[in-house]
Amino acid sequence: MKKQILTFLIISILLFLGNFIVPAMMNPYLFMILIYCGINIIMGVSLNIINGITGQFSIGHAGFMAVGGYVSAAISFYVLMPLLSLFPSDNTILSLFFQNALFVASLLLGGLGAALFGYLVGLPSLHLRGDYLGIVTLGFGEIIRVIILNLDFIGGARGFTGIPAWSNFFWIYFFAVAVVMVSFRLLGSSHGRALLSIREDEIAAESIGIPITRYKVKAFVLSSFFAGIAGGLFAHFIGYLNPSSFTFIKSFEAIIIVVLGGMGSISGAIVAAVITTILPEALRPLQEFTRTDFRMVIYPLLLLTLMLTRPQGLFGNKELSDVLPFLKRKKSP
Amino acid sequence: MSTLDQRSLLETISLTMRFAGLVAVSNFNLQLQKNELVGLIGPNGAGKTTVFNMLTGVYRPSDGKMILDDKPLNDLKPHNITRLGMARTFQNIRLFKDLSVLDNVRLGHHIHFNYGLLATALQTKHFYKEEASTQEHSLELLKIFDLEKYQDLQAKNLPYGAQRKLEILRALATRPKILLLDEPAAGLNHKETEELMQTIQKLRQDFDLTILLIEHDMKLVMGICERILVLDHGETIAQGKPKEIQSNPIVIKAYLGDGGGEAQT
Ligand SMILES: Nc1ncnc2c1ncn2[C@@H]1O[C@H](COP(=O)(O)OP(=O)(O)O)[C@@H](O)[C@H]1O
Ligand SMILES: [Mg+2]
């Protein structure tokens, strides 16, 4: 326990320092890519809980991200900002602390909103298998988007503007680290093994007493909670939300991360999230040179080549610690 | 029901399973007393596995009742039935192939651990204690079949015989009162079969188990079962002591009718 608190403090302090140093060190464009890396890590690692670890097939992850983003943005905009404006903004440490605490509350509420939808989607659809579940989740993602398009108080098709820009490097990577750590711990627990057993063989899992429906719902709830947090972080970084950011293309990006990294591998999802974020940007100079957008030809080709040469994904179902044993932690408190 | 004499641990009354016109099992009556080792034999397609699938909730019986420890099983899901104390193995081995040997057994312990997601995320003391004791139990179980040296191997990489044994251990890890074994010796050679049957008897003693054992080769179960039921085309055509079964003309005919030879081999 003591060691855990120490690790937590060290990571927090490093991220806190990074929050001042990193943006100053790179140009805004590169910094933006770094921020997207963090958000995509959360998206990939969280979807991995459903698609990789539990072996279900969700293609509506962007829907959960949208719910989290819009819920937390609306709470910040309609409740927290008026609340903060009651107090004189004097930029003291105290008011900064206050603002960040409210931001975290807003993020968590957004996560809970997404988790609620995860529960609602999960419950009826989990008797469905494979493709059918995929279609239900895809439908869910699109329905959410259409609903948002028609809600005027959060901007509808125009987009939601004026969201306070409370998000930053610190919070995005703080939550990325948290989601990764929770995922690893999940995998090393009885809960995680139960999820894996569902992926392996549902009949055998039930035969040893695992309530598979309940565990599938748990996977959906946890995964959509994290996706909701990613949505909130995104909303408060850009300060603007538009339904077109959450089309099924966004869901597919998350799926690509999980498949490319290797189904079930958390390390794989992290690496793949970074690759899939950087690669399209790295190909951008090519566009200026050729005057046509070849990126969407080359990017899929690169992915295709990778999947053909390594169909099991970059990491298969292994973790970094399997490749580099010294990373393995001893199993004791 | 047998209330005056010894109460049955497991009882089925007129259990029947119909599949679109085919009666796979009809009027199956079984009383299993505590600590018995009973054999369920019969030619291929007789309906033996279907009986297991009904008992464990994989199929819902078309008719009849199943009672475990005074609790009706008919409407329960498989995982609830396991929690009541009945575990099984499968005729076509169903291990968690990509998971380690140790994880397969640890998963058998699943219904006995109690820590929440929060304890998992925070890795509390309680979490470590539970995990440590699960691991210890699992390793002890693996020792029964000398499998602890394979603990980190993926289950699919085990030799075939060891896979069958691992599946028994996974079922044992749920701490069942009743163990249902579906052709545990299938695919094993003569020596392995002999050893396995010995171990099954020992397990019954050590874990205070009641065992229902499916086998289609009747010679294998003659030595260890106290009682044998014979199924043919879904009907219970005979039951009794192994000696009686062996010399029962109806049984011999059923086996000979089934392409022949199995009673002798
Ligand atoms: N799910 C099912 N649907 C249709 N028929 C089935 C099903 N399961 C088993 N059967 C049929 O029931 C009969 C008994 O099968 P089974 O119980 O597996 O026999 P055994 O285990 O004695 O070899 C067979 O004719 C089989 O084809
Ligand atoms: Mg069978």
XYZ file of C-alpha atoms and ligand atoms in Angstrom:
626
model
C 0.000 0.000 0.000
C 2.759 2.456 0.965
C 4.623 1.658 -2.210
C 1.485 2.283 -4.209
C 1.010 5.735 -2.720
C 4.643 6.523 -3.433
C 4.317 5.405 -7.063
C 1.175 7.462 -7.385
C 2.940 10.542 -6.020
C 5.981 10.120 -8.232
C 3.910 9.700 -11.380
C 1.744 12.673 -10.436
C 4.729 14.914 -9.770
C 6.405 13.895 -13.037
C 3.225 14.571 -14.994
C 2.756 17.836 -13.154
C 6.229 19.016 -14.084
C 5.649 17.717 -17.600
C 2.564 19.850 -17.774
C 4.793 22.949 -17.776
C 7.830 21.627 -19.550
C 6.369 19.561 -22.403
C 4.193 22.211 -24.101
C 7.080 24.656 -23.906
C 9.447 22.155 -25.483
C 7.529 21.393 -28.671
C 5.548 23.326 -31.229
C 1.739 23.379 -30.805
C 1.230 20.948 -33.661
C 3.440 18.258 -32.141
C 1.915 18.927 -28.745
C -1.519 18.376 -30.236
C -0.412 14.989 -31.592
C 0.910 14.092 -28.152
C -2.437 14.972 -26.609
C -4.297 12.856 -29.163
C -1.923 9.992 -28.375
C -3.003 10.154 -24.740
C -6.693 10.216 -25.580
C -6.345 7.401 -28.098
C -4.449 5.315 -25.553
C -7.463 5.595 -23.257
C -9.806 4.726 -26.126
C -7.773 1.721 -27.285
C -6.984 0.319 -23.850
C -10.607 0.663 -22.767
C -12.023 -0.969 -25.899
C -9.501 -3.749 -25.381
C -11.434 -4.705 -22.244
C -14.477 -5.592 -24.352
C -13.000 -6.662 -27.689
C -9.661 -8.023 -26.578
C -10.012 -9.434 -23.091
C -13.671 -10.480 -23.070
C -13.728 -11.393 -26.761
C -16.948 -9.536 -27.548
C -17.370 -7.381 -30.602
C -18.253 -3.741 -29.989
C -18.125 -1.214 -32.829
C -19.796 1.661 -31.032
C -17.013 2.894 -28.805
C -17.230 6.438 -30.191
C -20.794 6.546 -28.896
C -19.604 6.126 -25.317
C -16.899 8.715 -25.859
C -19.547 11.106 -27.169
C -21.805 10.560 -24.167
C -18.931 11.197 -21.765
C -17.776 14.243 -23.707
C -21.175 15.877 -23.987
C -22.302 15.057 -20.444
C -19.183 16.470 -18.832
C -19.106 19.449 -21.197
C -22.734 20.248 -20.401
C -22.124 19.935 -16.665
C -19.081 22.187 -16.860
C -20.811 24.704 -19.061
C -24.197 24.921 -17.369
C -23.355 24.176 -13.755
C -19.688 24.498 -12.920
C -18.817 27.646 -14.859
C -21.667 29.662 -13.300
C -20.649 28.217 -9.954
C -17.044 29.321 -10.423
C -18.054 32.789 -11.602
C -19.726 33.379 -8.238
C -16.258 33.560 -6.771
C -13.807 36.239 -7.831
C -11.326 34.704 -10.234
C -8.050 35.791 -8.756
C -5.926 32.920 -10.097
C -4.697 32.036 -6.644
C -3.624 28.506 -5.925
C -6.899 27.992 -4.121
C -9.101 28.920 -7.040
C -6.967 26.842 -9.400
C -7.325 23.901 -7.089
C -11.056 24.499 -6.947
C -11.330 24.610 -10.721
C -9.370 21.389 -11.175
C -11.422 19.586 -8.553
C -14.604 20.596 -10.345
C -13.085 19.477 -13.641
C -12.350 16.017 -12.263
C -15.881 15.809 -10.877
C -17.225 16.755 -14.289
C -15.051 14.105 -15.977
C -16.182 11.412 -13.570
C -19.813 12.340 -14.095
C -19.274 12.130 -17.839
C -17.694 8.722 -17.314
C -20.652 7.615 -15.232
C -23.047 8.835 -17.904
C -21.186 6.769 -20.485
C -21.109 3.803 -18.091
C -24.873 4.026 -17.712
C -25.211 3.781 -21.477
C -22.728 0.923 -21.453
C -25.002 -0.840 -19.013
C -28.109 -0.150 -21.073
C -26.494 -1.296 -24.314
C -24.840 -4.226 -22.653
C -27.824 -5.681 -20.902
C -30.103 -6.676 -23.772
C -27.422 -7.162 -26.368
C -25.270 -9.597 -24.458
C -27.424 -12.541 -25.294
C -26.368 -11.801 -28.824
C -23.139 -13.159 -30.171
C -20.510 -11.965 -32.572
C -21.846 -10.064 -35.537
C -25.237 -9.385 -33.963
C -23.679 -7.677 -30.970
C -21.507 -5.700 -33.363
C -24.544 -4.425 -35.243
C -26.326 -3.425 -32.021
C -23.320 -1.436 -30.783
C -22.851 0.163 -34.202
C -26.509 1.167 -34.138
C -26.115 2.549 -30.643
C -23.199 4.739 -31.693
C -25.165 6.184 -34.601
C -28.315 6.727 -32.518
C -26.339 8.667 -29.930
C -24.927 10.871 -32.656
C -28.355 11.543 -34.145
C -29.779 12.375 -30.725
C -26.961 14.850 -30.088
C -27.549 16.395 -33.520
C -31.065 17.204 -32.381
C -30.344 18.519 -28.911
C -30.165 22.271 -29.199
C -28.893 23.058 -25.719
C -25.648 21.255 -26.477
C -25.304 22.863 -29.863
C -26.892 20.276 -32.125
C -25.344 20.169 -35.583
C -23.610 23.507 -35.039
C -21.471 22.019 -32.334
C -21.077 22.802 -28.661
C -18.892 25.867 -28.137
C -17.602 27.618 -25.057
C -16.573 24.515 -23.125
C -13.971 25.625 -20.576
C -10.474 24.519 -21.588
C -9.642 22.882 -18.294
C -8.008 19.828 -19.753
C -4.254 19.680 -20.117
C -1.275 17.415 -20.519
C -1.338 16.510 -16.846
C -4.934 15.320 -16.687
C -4.899 13.520 -20.010
C -1.823 11.494 -19.147
C -2.907 11.097 -15.542
C -6.049 9.325 -16.717
C -4.177 7.444 -19.434
C -1.842 6.036 -16.770
C -4.796 5.266 -14.491
C -6.715 3.417 -17.208
C -3.638 1.415 -18.170
C -2.913 0.511 -14.547
C -6.475 -0.508 -13.799
C -6.456 -2.642 -16.946
C -3.274 -4.433 -15.926
C -4.598 -5.034 -12.438
C -7.870 -6.271 -13.814
C -6.009 -8.754 -15.965
C -4.145 -10.070 -12.928
C -7.292 -10.603 -10.898
C -10.071 -13.107 -10.687
C -12.373 -10.601 -12.405
C -10.026 -10.337 -15.364
C -9.538 -14.083 -15.605
C -13.309 -14.473 -15.675
C -13.455 -12.078 -18.637
C -10.704 -14.029 -20.398
C -12.520 -17.298 -19.795
C -15.574 -15.896 -21.582
C -13.392 -15.145 -24.592
C -11.942 -18.651 -24.472
C -15.075 -20.758 -24.043
C -18.429 -19.542 -22.772
C -19.833 -22.984 -22.036
C -16.790 -23.980 -20.029
C -16.861 -20.639 -18.203
C -20.451 -21.186 -17.135
C -19.633 -24.722 -16.113
C -17.255 -23.445 -13.446
C -19.792 -20.972 -12.122
C -18.966 -17.782 -13.970
C -22.090 -15.706 -14.626
C -21.080 -14.766 -18.139
C -23.836 -12.240 -18.821
C -23.041 -10.304 -15.660
C -19.357 -10.257 -16.559
C -20.025 -9.089 -20.092
C -22.101 -6.233 -18.682
C -19.295 -5.414 -16.244
C -16.833 -5.270 -19.148
C -19.133 -2.920 -21.049
C -19.691 -0.668 -18.032
C -16.011 -0.369 -17.166
C -14.931 0.106 -20.768
C -17.559 2.751 -21.519
C -16.727 4.566 -18.273
C -13.150 4.963 -19.492
C -14.282 5.960 -22.984
C -16.514 8.580 -21.361
C -13.535 9.982 -19.483
C -11.628 10.169 -22.763
C -14.554 12.108 -24.217
C -14.529 14.575 -21.326
C -10.780 15.111 -21.572
C -11.113 15.706 -25.299
C -14.021 18.138 -24.926
C -12.250 20.254 -22.320
C -9.045 20.330 -24.303
C -10.474 21.511 -27.611
C -13.191 23.587 -25.960
C -15.583 22.551 -28.715
C -17.554 19.434 -29.550
C -19.168 18.445 -32.809
C -21.230 15.294 -33.461
C -19.153 14.633 -36.561
C -16.182 13.852 -34.302
C -17.996 10.750 -33.121
C -18.981 8.921 -36.289
C -18.380 5.203 -36.680
C -15.001 6.100 -38.168
C -13.915 7.067 -34.663
C -15.138 3.678 -33.420
C -13.181 1.941 -36.143
C -10.039 3.797 -35.138
C -10.406 2.288 -31.681
C -10.953 -1.172 -33.169
C -7.874 -0.787 -35.355
C -5.852 0.023 -32.218
C -7.022 -3.149 -30.479
C -6.523 -5.421 -33.489
C -3.191 -3.914 -34.469
C -1.869 -4.167 -30.913
C -3.014 -7.752 -30.544
C -6.367 -8.765 -29.092
C -6.173 -8.600 -25.313
C -2.690 -7.099 -25.058
C -2.650 -3.856 -23.093
C 0.920 -3.027 -24.089
C -0.076 -3.679 -27.679
C -3.006 -1.267 -27.458
C -0.745 1.467 -26.084
C 1.845 1.053 -28.822
C -0.819 0.769 -31.510
C -2.592 3.890 -30.226
C 0.630 5.843 -30.594
C 1.354 4.414 -34.045
C -2.121 5.036 -35.422
C -2.083 8.591 -34.102
C 1.336 9.513 -35.416
C 1.320 7.660 -38.721
C -1.361 9.691 -40.552
C 0.314 12.878 -39.340
C 3.760 11.701 -40.342
C 2.410 11.084 -43.836
C 1.144 14.650 -44.088
C 4.274 16.124 -45.751
C 3.746 13.615 -48.533
C 0.429 15.273 -49.280
C 2.067 18.637 -49.785
C 4.564 17.053 -52.095
C 2.089 15.097 -54.236
C -0.741 17.639 -54.027
C -3.234 14.827 -53.517
C -4.259 13.161 -50.280
C -2.454 9.883 -50.617
C -2.498 9.416 -46.873
C -5.727 7.490 -46.925
C -4.209 5.161 -49.462
C -0.884 4.640 -47.762
C -2.172 4.450 -44.201
C -4.564 1.545 -44.895
C -1.872 -0.145 -46.970
C 0.545 0.036 -44.066
C -2.070 -1.421 -41.738
C -2.855 -4.137 -44.264
C 0.805 -5.066 -44.587
C 1.146 -5.222 -40.823
C -1.880 -7.436 -40.434
C -0.753 -9.731 -43.237
C 2.710 -10.158 -41.763
C 1.511 -10.302 -38.163
C -2.116 -11.435 -38.133
C -2.037 -11.813 -34.358
C -1.216 -8.100 -33.992
C 1.999 -6.485 -32.828
C 1.998 -8.132 -29.405
C -0.232 -11.167 -29.987
C -1.720 -11.747 -26.589
C 1.557 -10.989 -24.848
C 2.529 -8.032 -22.708
C 5.721 -6.018 -22.671
C 6.694 -7.768 -19.437
C 6.601 -11.142 -21.237
C 9.176 -9.855 -23.711
C 11.269 -7.966 -21.169
C 11.062 -10.030 -17.990
C 12.748 -7.427 -15.779
C 9.580 -5.354 -16.024
C 7.655 -8.048 -14.202
C 6.642 -7.025 -10.723
C 6.827 -9.402 -7.842
C 3.457 -10.664 -6.710
C 3.479 -9.274 -3.208
C 2.243 -6.147 -1.536
C -39.638 -39.379 -3.117
C -37.330 -41.232 -0.823
C -37.798 -39.349 2.413
C -37.899 -42.198 4.885
C -34.823 -44.034 3.774
C -31.563 -42.247 3.088
C -32.119 -38.982 1.290
C -30.609 -38.727 -2.174
C -28.071 -36.022 -2.848
C -29.200 -35.843 -6.446
C -32.461 -37.118 -7.779
C -34.022 -37.010 -11.224
C -37.641 -37.916 -11.867
C -38.768 -38.875 -15.363
C -36.181 -36.628 -16.935
C -36.821 -36.340 -20.662
C -35.132 -34.454 -23.489
C -36.642 -34.161 -26.935
C -34.901 -32.574 -29.910
C -37.248 -31.833 -32.795
C -38.792 -35.257 -32.978
C -35.840 -37.173 -31.575
C -36.189 -38.354 -27.982
C -32.590 -38.197 -26.807
C -33.375 -39.169 -23.205
C -36.669 -40.469 -21.931
C -37.904 -40.999 -18.377
C -34.503 -40.988 -16.805
C -34.670 -41.717 -13.077
C -31.587 -41.479 -10.946
C -30.974 -41.384 -7.231
C -27.455 -40.561 -6.284
C -26.549 -41.100 -2.635
C -23.769 -39.198 -0.956
C -20.321 -40.618 -1.692
C -21.487 -43.051 -4.351
C -19.569 -43.680 -7.531
C -22.069 -44.511 -10.237
C -21.410 -45.323 -13.869
C -23.588 -44.234 -16.761
C -22.845 -46.375 -19.775
C -24.333 -47.069 -23.149
C -23.429 -47.114 -26.837
C -22.654 -43.930 -28.753
C -25.670 -41.677 -29.163
C -27.482 -43.318 -26.249
C -28.114 -39.969 -24.561
C -25.456 -40.011 -21.826
C -23.994 -36.581 -22.524
C -27.495 -35.191 -22.881
C -28.195 -36.290 -19.285
C -25.139 -34.292 -18.161
C -26.218 -31.300 -20.211
C -29.603 -31.321 -18.516
C -28.160 -31.782 -15.048
C -25.765 -28.871 -15.499
C -28.301 -26.538 -17.082
C -26.826 -26.477 -20.577
C -30.111 -27.928 -21.888
C -33.474 -27.334 -20.287
C -35.280 -30.674 -19.892
C -38.451 -31.088 -21.952
C -40.000 -32.963 -19.063
C -39.276 -34.238 -15.582
C -37.553 -32.886 -12.512
C -34.037 -32.615 -11.150
C -33.388 -32.043 -7.466
C -30.026 -31.405 -5.857
C -29.978 -31.253 -2.069
C -33.728 -30.544 -2.001
C -33.354 -27.716 -4.507
C -35.011 -27.977 -7.913
C -32.529 -27.422 -10.736
C -34.854 -27.167 -13.727
C -34.865 -23.379 -14.061
C -31.309 -22.668 -13.011
C -28.507 -21.415 -15.208
C -25.343 -23.499 -15.455
C -23.367 -21.122 -13.242
C -25.974 -21.317 -10.488
C -25.926 -25.086 -10.569
C -22.152 -25.034 -10.174
C -22.574 -22.826 -7.119
C -24.923 -25.411 -5.643
C -22.102 -27.918 -5.794
C -22.126 -29.766 -9.073
C -19.203 -29.565 -11.487
C -18.440 -31.382 -14.703
C -15.964 -32.188 -17.402
C -16.712 -32.388 -21.103
C -16.453 -35.256 -23.535
C -14.647 -33.010 -26.017
C -12.232 -31.260 -23.686
C -13.170 -27.633 -23.138
C -10.159 -26.020 -21.530
C -9.333 -22.325 -21.723
C -6.746 -23.150 -24.348
C -4.827 -19.892 -24.532
C -4.658 -19.425 -20.772
C -2.000 -20.966 -18.597
C -2.454 -24.285 -16.827
C -2.423 -22.435 -13.505
C -5.049 -19.943 -14.681
C -7.327 -22.771 -15.749
C -7.332 -24.137 -12.204
C -7.486 -20.673 -10.640
C -10.600 -20.033 -12.692
C -12.119 -23.087 -11.102
C -11.786 -21.249 -7.781
C -13.650 -18.288 -9.167
C -16.881 -18.798 -7.243
C -15.005 -18.788 -3.936
C -13.114 -15.548 -4.172
C -14.647 -12.371 -2.840
C -13.133 -9.042 -3.631
C -14.653 -6.321 -5.744
C -13.436 -4.327 -8.710
C -12.323 -1.541 -6.400
C -10.109 -3.892 -4.400
C -8.715 -5.069 -7.745
C -7.959 -1.534 -8.909
C -6.348 -0.554 -5.593
C -4.738 -3.978 -5.007
C -5.668 -3.990 -1.348
C -4.229 -6.366 1.256
C -7.407 -8.376 1.042
C -6.890 -8.749 -2.710
C -3.352 -10.104 -2.240
C -4.480 -12.483 0.476
C -7.234 -13.933 -1.663
C -4.990 -14.215 -4.704
C -2.268 -15.887 -2.679
C -4.599 -18.472 -1.203
C -6.173 -19.154 -4.604
C -2.728 -19.738 -6.034
C -1.762 -22.009 -3.187
C -4.905 -24.108 -3.535
C -4.453 -24.329 -7.278
C -0.892 -25.536 -6.986
C -1.960 -28.148 -4.479
C -4.565 -29.397 -6.914
C -2.051 -29.480 -9.760
C 0.136 -31.745 -7.650
C -2.545 -34.435 -7.676
C -1.746 -35.162 -11.303
C 1.854 -33.959 -11.192
C 1.028 -30.988 -13.370
C 2.574 -28.222 -11.266
C 5.671 -28.259 -13.434
C 3.495 -27.197 -16.367
C 1.782 -24.357 -14.516
C 2.953 -21.600 -16.861
C 2.330 -23.534 -20.065
C -0.652 -22.623 -22.215
C -3.276 -25.314 -21.703
C -3.360 -26.131 -25.414
C 0.286 -27.135 -25.300
C -0.263 -29.882 -22.739
C -0.200 -33.494 -23.888
C -3.676 -34.855 -24.521
C -3.878 -36.997 -21.388
C -2.759 -34.103 -19.215
C -5.462 -31.906 -20.737
C -8.112 -34.361 -19.584
C -6.603 -34.344 -16.103
C -6.437 -30.557 -16.022
C -10.118 -30.386 -16.839
C -10.888 -32.624 -13.878
C -8.789 -30.378 -11.635
C -10.567 -27.270 -12.871
C -13.890 -28.862 -11.948
C -12.506 -29.951 -8.574
C -11.376 -26.405 -7.833
C -15.023 -25.334 -7.631
C -15.214 -27.647 -4.568
C -18.187 -29.647 -5.809
C -20.253 -32.159 -3.888
C -20.983 -33.981 -7.101
C -18.525 -34.439 -9.921
C -19.793 -35.390 -13.358
C -17.135 -36.917 -15.587
C -17.932 -37.346 -19.274
C -15.734 -40.093 -20.732
C -12.621 -39.066 -18.803
C -10.649 -41.907 -20.295
C -11.445 -41.182 -23.921
C -8.257 -41.056 -25.925
C -6.063 -42.380 -23.135
C -4.006 -45.552 -23.514
C -4.503 -48.600 -21.362
C -1.993 -47.692 -18.671
C -3.181 -44.084 -18.420
C -6.778 -45.273 -18.137
C -5.896 -47.651 -15.355
C -4.102 -44.883 -13.441
C -6.916 -42.428 -14.001
C -9.540 -44.806 -12.640
C -7.415 -45.322 -9.517
C -7.051 -41.584 -9.073
C -10.772 -41.020 -9.488
C -11.403 -43.444 -6.658
C -8.848 -41.690 -4.526
C -10.334 -38.288 -5.299
C -13.690 -39.512 -4.129
C -12.172 -40.404 -0.784
C -9.963 -37.357 -0.340
C -12.551 -34.803 -1.402
C -15.599 -36.591 -0.042
C -17.101 -36.604 -3.536
C -20.082 -38.178 -5.158
C -19.249 -39.110 -8.725
C -21.317 -39.841 -11.790
C -19.112 -41.207 -14.518
C -19.962 -41.596 -18.186
C -18.144 -44.230 -20.145
C -19.063 -45.999 -23.275
C -16.607 -48.829 -22.869
C -18.249 -50.780 -20.052
C -15.169 -52.752 -19.053
C -13.453 -49.607 -17.782
C -16.046 -48.843 -15.147
C -16.686 -52.368 -13.957
C -13.844 -52.179 -11.484
C -14.626 -48.920 -9.743
C -18.376 -48.258 -9.890
C -20.716 -49.502 -7.238
C -23.690 -49.137 -9.453
C -24.186 -48.808 -13.165
C -27.026 -47.464 -15.285
C -27.238 -48.438 -18.916
C -28.793 -46.155 -21.515
C -29.745 -47.146 -25.028
C -31.636 -44.890 -27.412
C -32.508 -42.665 -24.466
C -34.091 -45.464 -22.441
C -32.659 -46.821 -19.222
C -32.466 -50.475 -20.197
C -30.751 -51.773 -17.074
C -29.287 -50.800 -13.744
C -27.560 -52.627 -10.952
C -24.236 -53.953 -9.708
C -21.447 -54.259 -12.301
C -21.607 -58.083 -12.171
C -25.332 -58.069 -12.955
C -24.894 -55.594 -15.770
C -22.078 -57.552 -17.342
C -24.214 -60.657 -17.689
C -27.465 -58.899 -18.537
C -28.578 -60.143 -21.978
C -30.398 -56.896 -22.795
C -27.226 -54.910 -22.201
C -25.106 -57.265 -24.261
C -27.613 -57.059 -27.081
C -27.636 -53.261 -26.992
C -23.883 -53.142 -27.258
C -23.736 -55.765 -29.987
C -26.471 -53.986 -31.915
C -24.388 -50.842 -31.902
C -21.966 -52.097 -34.524
C -20.674 -54.662 -32.092
C -17.577 -55.398 -30.190
C -17.560 -52.609 -27.627
C -18.591 -54.914 -24.811
C -15.590 -57.092 -25.548
C -12.871 -54.545 -26.249
N -28.317 -30.123 -29.277
C -28.795 -31.227 -29.908
N -29.662 -31.098 -30.929
C -30.154 -32.178 -31.561
N -29.837 -33.450 -31.249
C -28.969 -33.645 -30.232
C -28.404 -32.543 -29.517
N -27.573 -33.042 -28.554
C -27.626 -34.369 -28.683
N -28.466 -34.743 -29.685
C -28.790 -36.108 -30.085
O -29.167 -36.829 -28.943
C -28.707 -38.161 -29.029
C -27.888 -38.476 -27.796
O -26.668 -37.791 -27.858
P -25.587 -37.829 -26.700
O -26.270 -37.540 -25.424
O -24.477 -36.942 -27.082
O -25.126 -39.345 -26.754
P -23.941 -40.058 -25.961
O -23.262 -39.065 -25.094
O -24.596 -41.149 -25.194
O -23.019 -40.604 -27.003
C -27.908 -38.271 -30.308
O -28.737 -38.841 -31.280
C -27.592 -36.847 -30.643
O -27.488 -36.682 -32.024
Mg -21.368 -38.412 -25.103
